[in-house]
Coordinates of C-alpha atoms and ligand atoms in Angstrom, one line a residue:
X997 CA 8.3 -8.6 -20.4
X998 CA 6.4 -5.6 -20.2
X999 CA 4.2 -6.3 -23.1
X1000 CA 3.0 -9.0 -20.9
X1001 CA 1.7 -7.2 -17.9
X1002 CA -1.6 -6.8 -17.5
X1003 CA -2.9 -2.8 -17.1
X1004 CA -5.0 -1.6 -14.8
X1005 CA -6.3 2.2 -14.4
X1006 CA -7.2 3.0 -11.4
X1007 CA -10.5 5.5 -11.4
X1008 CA -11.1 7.1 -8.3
X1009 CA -15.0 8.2 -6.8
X1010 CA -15.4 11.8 -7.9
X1011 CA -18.8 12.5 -6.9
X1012 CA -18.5 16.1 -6.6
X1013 CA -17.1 16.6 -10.1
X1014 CA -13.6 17.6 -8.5
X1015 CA -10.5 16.2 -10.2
X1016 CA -9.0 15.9 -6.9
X1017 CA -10.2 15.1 -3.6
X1018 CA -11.2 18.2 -1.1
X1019 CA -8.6 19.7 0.5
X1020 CA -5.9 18.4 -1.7
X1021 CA -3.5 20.2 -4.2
X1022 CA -1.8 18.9 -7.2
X1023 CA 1.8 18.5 -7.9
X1024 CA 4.0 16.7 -10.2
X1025 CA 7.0 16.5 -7.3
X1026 CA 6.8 13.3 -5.1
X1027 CA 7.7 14.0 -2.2
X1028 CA 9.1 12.0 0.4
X1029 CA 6.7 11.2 3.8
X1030 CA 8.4 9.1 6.1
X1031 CA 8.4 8.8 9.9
X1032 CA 12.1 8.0 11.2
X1033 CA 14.5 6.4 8.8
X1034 CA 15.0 4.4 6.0
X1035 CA 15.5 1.2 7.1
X1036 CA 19.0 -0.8 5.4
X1037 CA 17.2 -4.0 3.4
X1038 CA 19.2 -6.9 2.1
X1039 CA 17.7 -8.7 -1.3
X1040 CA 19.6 -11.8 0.4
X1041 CA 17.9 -11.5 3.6
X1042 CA 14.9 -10.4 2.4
X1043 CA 11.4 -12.0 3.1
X1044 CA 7.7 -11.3 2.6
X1045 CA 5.5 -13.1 5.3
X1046 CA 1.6 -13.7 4.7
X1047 CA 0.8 -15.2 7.9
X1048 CA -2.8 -15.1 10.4
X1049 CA -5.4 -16.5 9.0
X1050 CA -4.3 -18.4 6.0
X1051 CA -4.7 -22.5 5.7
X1052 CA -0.5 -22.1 4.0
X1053 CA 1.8 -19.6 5.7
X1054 CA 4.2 -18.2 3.1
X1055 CA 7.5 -16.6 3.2
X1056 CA 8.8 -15.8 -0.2
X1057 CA 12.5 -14.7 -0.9
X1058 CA 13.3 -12.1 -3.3
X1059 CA 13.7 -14.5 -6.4
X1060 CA 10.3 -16.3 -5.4
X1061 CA 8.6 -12.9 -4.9
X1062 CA 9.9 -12.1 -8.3
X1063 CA 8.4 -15.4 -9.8
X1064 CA 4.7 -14.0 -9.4
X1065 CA 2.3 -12.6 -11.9
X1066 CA 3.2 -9.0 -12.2
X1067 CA 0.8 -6.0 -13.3
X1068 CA 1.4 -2.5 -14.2
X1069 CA -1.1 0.1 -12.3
X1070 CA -2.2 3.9 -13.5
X1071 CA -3.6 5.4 -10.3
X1072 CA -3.5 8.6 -8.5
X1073 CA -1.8 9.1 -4.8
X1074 CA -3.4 11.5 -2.1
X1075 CA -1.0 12.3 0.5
X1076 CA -3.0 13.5 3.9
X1077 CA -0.8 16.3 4.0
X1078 CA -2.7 17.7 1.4
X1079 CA -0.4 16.7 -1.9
X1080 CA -1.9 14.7 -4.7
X1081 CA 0.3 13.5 -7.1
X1082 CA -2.4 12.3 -9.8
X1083 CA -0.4 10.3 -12.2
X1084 CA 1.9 7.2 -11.1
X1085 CA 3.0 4.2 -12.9
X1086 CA 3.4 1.5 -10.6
X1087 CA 4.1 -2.1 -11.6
X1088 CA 4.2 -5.1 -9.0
X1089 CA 2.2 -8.5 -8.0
X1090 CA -1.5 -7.9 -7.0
X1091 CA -2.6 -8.2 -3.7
X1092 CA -5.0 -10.7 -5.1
X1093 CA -2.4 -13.0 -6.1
X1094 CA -0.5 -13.2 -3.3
X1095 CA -4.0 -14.4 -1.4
X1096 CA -4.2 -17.2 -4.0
X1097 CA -1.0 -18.4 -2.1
X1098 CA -2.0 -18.6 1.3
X1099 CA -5.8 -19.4 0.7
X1100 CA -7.4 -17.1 3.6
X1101 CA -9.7 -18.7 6.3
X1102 CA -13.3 -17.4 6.0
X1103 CA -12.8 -15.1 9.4
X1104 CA -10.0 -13.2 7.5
X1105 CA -11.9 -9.5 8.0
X1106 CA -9.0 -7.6 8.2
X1107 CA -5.5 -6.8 7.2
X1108 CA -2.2 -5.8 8.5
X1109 CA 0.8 -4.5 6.3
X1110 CA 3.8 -4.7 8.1
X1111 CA 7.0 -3.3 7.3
X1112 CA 11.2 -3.1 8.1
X1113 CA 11.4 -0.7 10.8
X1114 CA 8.5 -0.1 13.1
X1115 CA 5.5 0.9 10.4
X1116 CA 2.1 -0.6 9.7
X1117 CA -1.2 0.2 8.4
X1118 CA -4.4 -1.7 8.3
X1119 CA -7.6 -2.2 6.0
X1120 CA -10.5 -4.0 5.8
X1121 CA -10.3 -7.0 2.9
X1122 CA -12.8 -5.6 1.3
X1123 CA -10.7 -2.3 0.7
X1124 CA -7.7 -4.6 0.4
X1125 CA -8.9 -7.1 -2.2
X1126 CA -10.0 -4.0 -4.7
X1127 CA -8.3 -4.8 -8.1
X1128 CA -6.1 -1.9 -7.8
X1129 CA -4.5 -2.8 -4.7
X1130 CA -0.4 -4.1 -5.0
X1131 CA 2.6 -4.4 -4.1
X1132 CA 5.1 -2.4 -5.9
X1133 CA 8.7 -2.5 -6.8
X1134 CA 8.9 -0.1 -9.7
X1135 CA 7.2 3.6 -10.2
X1136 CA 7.1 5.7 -13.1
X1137 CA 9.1 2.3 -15.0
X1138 CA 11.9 3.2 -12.8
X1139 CA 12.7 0.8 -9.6
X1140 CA 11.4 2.5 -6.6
X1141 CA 14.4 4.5 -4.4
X1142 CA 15.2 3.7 -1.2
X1143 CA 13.0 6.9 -0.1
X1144 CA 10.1 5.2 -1.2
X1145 CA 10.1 2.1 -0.2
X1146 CA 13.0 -0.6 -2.2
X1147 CA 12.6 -2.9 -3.0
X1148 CA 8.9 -3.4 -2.3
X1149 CA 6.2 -1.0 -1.2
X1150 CA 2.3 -1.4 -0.7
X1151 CA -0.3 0.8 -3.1
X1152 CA -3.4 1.4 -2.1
X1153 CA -4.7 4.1 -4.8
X1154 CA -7.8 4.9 -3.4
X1155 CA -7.0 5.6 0.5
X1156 CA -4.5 8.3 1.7
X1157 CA -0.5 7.6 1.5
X1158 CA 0.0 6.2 4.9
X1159 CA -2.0 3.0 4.1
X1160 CA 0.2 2.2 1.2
X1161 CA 3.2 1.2 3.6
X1162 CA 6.9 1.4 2.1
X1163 CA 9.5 -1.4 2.8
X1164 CA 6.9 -4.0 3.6
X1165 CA 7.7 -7.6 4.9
X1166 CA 4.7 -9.1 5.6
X1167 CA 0.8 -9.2 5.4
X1168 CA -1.3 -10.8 8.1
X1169 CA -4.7 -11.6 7.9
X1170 CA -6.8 -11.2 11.2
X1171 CA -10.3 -11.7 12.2
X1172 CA -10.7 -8.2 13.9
X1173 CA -9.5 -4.7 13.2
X1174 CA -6.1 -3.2 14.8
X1175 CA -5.0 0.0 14.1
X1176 CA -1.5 0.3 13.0
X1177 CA 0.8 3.1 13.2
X1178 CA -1.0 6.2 12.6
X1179 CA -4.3 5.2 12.7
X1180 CA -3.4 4.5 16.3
X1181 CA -1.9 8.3 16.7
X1182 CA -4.7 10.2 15.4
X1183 CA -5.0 9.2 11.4
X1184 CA -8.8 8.0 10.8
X1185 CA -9.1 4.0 10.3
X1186 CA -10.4 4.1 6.7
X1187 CA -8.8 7.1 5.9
X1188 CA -10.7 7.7 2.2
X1189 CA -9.5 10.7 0.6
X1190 CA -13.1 11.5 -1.4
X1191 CA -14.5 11.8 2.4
X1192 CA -11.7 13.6 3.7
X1193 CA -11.5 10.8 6.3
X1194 CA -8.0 12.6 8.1
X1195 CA -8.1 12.6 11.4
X1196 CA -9.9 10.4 14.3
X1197 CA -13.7 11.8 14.1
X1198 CA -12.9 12.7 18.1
X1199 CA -9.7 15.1 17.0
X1200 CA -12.0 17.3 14.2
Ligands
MTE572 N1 7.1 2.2 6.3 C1 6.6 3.4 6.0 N2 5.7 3.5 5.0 C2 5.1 4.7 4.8 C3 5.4 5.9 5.6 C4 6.3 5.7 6.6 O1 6.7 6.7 7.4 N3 6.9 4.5 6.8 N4 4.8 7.1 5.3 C5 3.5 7.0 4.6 C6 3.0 8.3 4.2 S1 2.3 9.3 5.4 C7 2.8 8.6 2.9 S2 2.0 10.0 2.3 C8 3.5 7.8 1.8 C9 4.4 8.6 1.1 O2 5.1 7.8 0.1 P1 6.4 8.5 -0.5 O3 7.4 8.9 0.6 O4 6.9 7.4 -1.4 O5 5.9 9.7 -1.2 O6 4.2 6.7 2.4 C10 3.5 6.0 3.5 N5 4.2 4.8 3.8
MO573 MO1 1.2 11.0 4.1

């Protein structure tokens, strides 16, 4: 199975010749960032909804989630809290893929990641459609704890940790930006760790 995964390193901008992004420190824990609890998930019950502006709405089970291409991903994780983990293994389906499903309308700008409980995050599709961008279900060739987000979390390597949403259930595709959760309670909307986009520009 694995032999038959396609790789993808992720390389982040290091225009400063840093090896991480300012204001961050390394370490090889991985910690646990979540606001409220873990929410209880049930592979049965499960379902990942890409709805919006698509010409097919999709809800795929579990098994049918399962069915898709999958891809194993290098990349590093910046934390806005100021940890960077640099190495992670994280295998899942491309968000790329999972467009190919729904095929987008041509005023799909943005994205929404929702999630089980009451998390999301946005990005622009231009951010969102980078190759490195998935949804994950195993890290470090292990299958991702309940902590982080089983069975299936978003990865987006190259913005801070709370865009890549843990426990997601859907993805909708909208003609206009919305912030989601933190970006509406002080987190920046782009949130680009090489800019040290953290906060609102009106909070720094
Ligand atoms: N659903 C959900 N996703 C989330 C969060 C959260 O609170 N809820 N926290 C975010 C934050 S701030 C970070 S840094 C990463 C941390 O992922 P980890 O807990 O697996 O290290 O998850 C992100 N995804
Ligand atoms: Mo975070």
């Amino acid at each position: 199975m694995l032999n038959k995964l396609g790789k993808i390193t992720s390389i982040s901008q290091n225009q400063e010749g840093l090896d991480v992004p300012p204001g961050q420190f390394v370490t090889k824990k991985f910690p646990i960032l979540t606001y409220g609890s873990v929410p209880t998930i049930n592979l049965e019950t499960w379902r990942f909804r890409i709805f919006g502006l698509v010409r097919e709405e999709v809800s795929l089970n579990w098994h049918e989630f399962n069915e898709l291409p999958k891809v194993e991903l290098e990349s590093e994780f910046h934390c806005v809290t100021q940890w960077s983990k640099l190495e992670n293994t994280w295998e899942g389906v491309l968000l790329n893929d999972i467009l190919q499903l729904v095929n987008p309308l041509d005023n799909a700008n943005f994205a929404m990641i929702h999630c089980y409980g009451t998390y999301s995050t946005n990005l622009p599709m231009s951010v969102a459609t980078d190759e490195d961008v998935l949804f994950a279900y195993k890290h470090d060739g292990e299958i991702i704890s309940p902590d982080h987000g089983w069975p299936l979390r978003f990865v987006v390597p190259k913005r801070y940790g709370w865009k890549s949403a843990k426990w997601v259930n859907g993805l909708e595709l909208m003609e206009h930006d919305k912030p989601g959760f933190w970006e509406s309670r002080g987190y920046h909307n782009e949130g680009d760790p090489w800019k040290e986009e953290r906060w609102w520009d009106s909070l720094t």
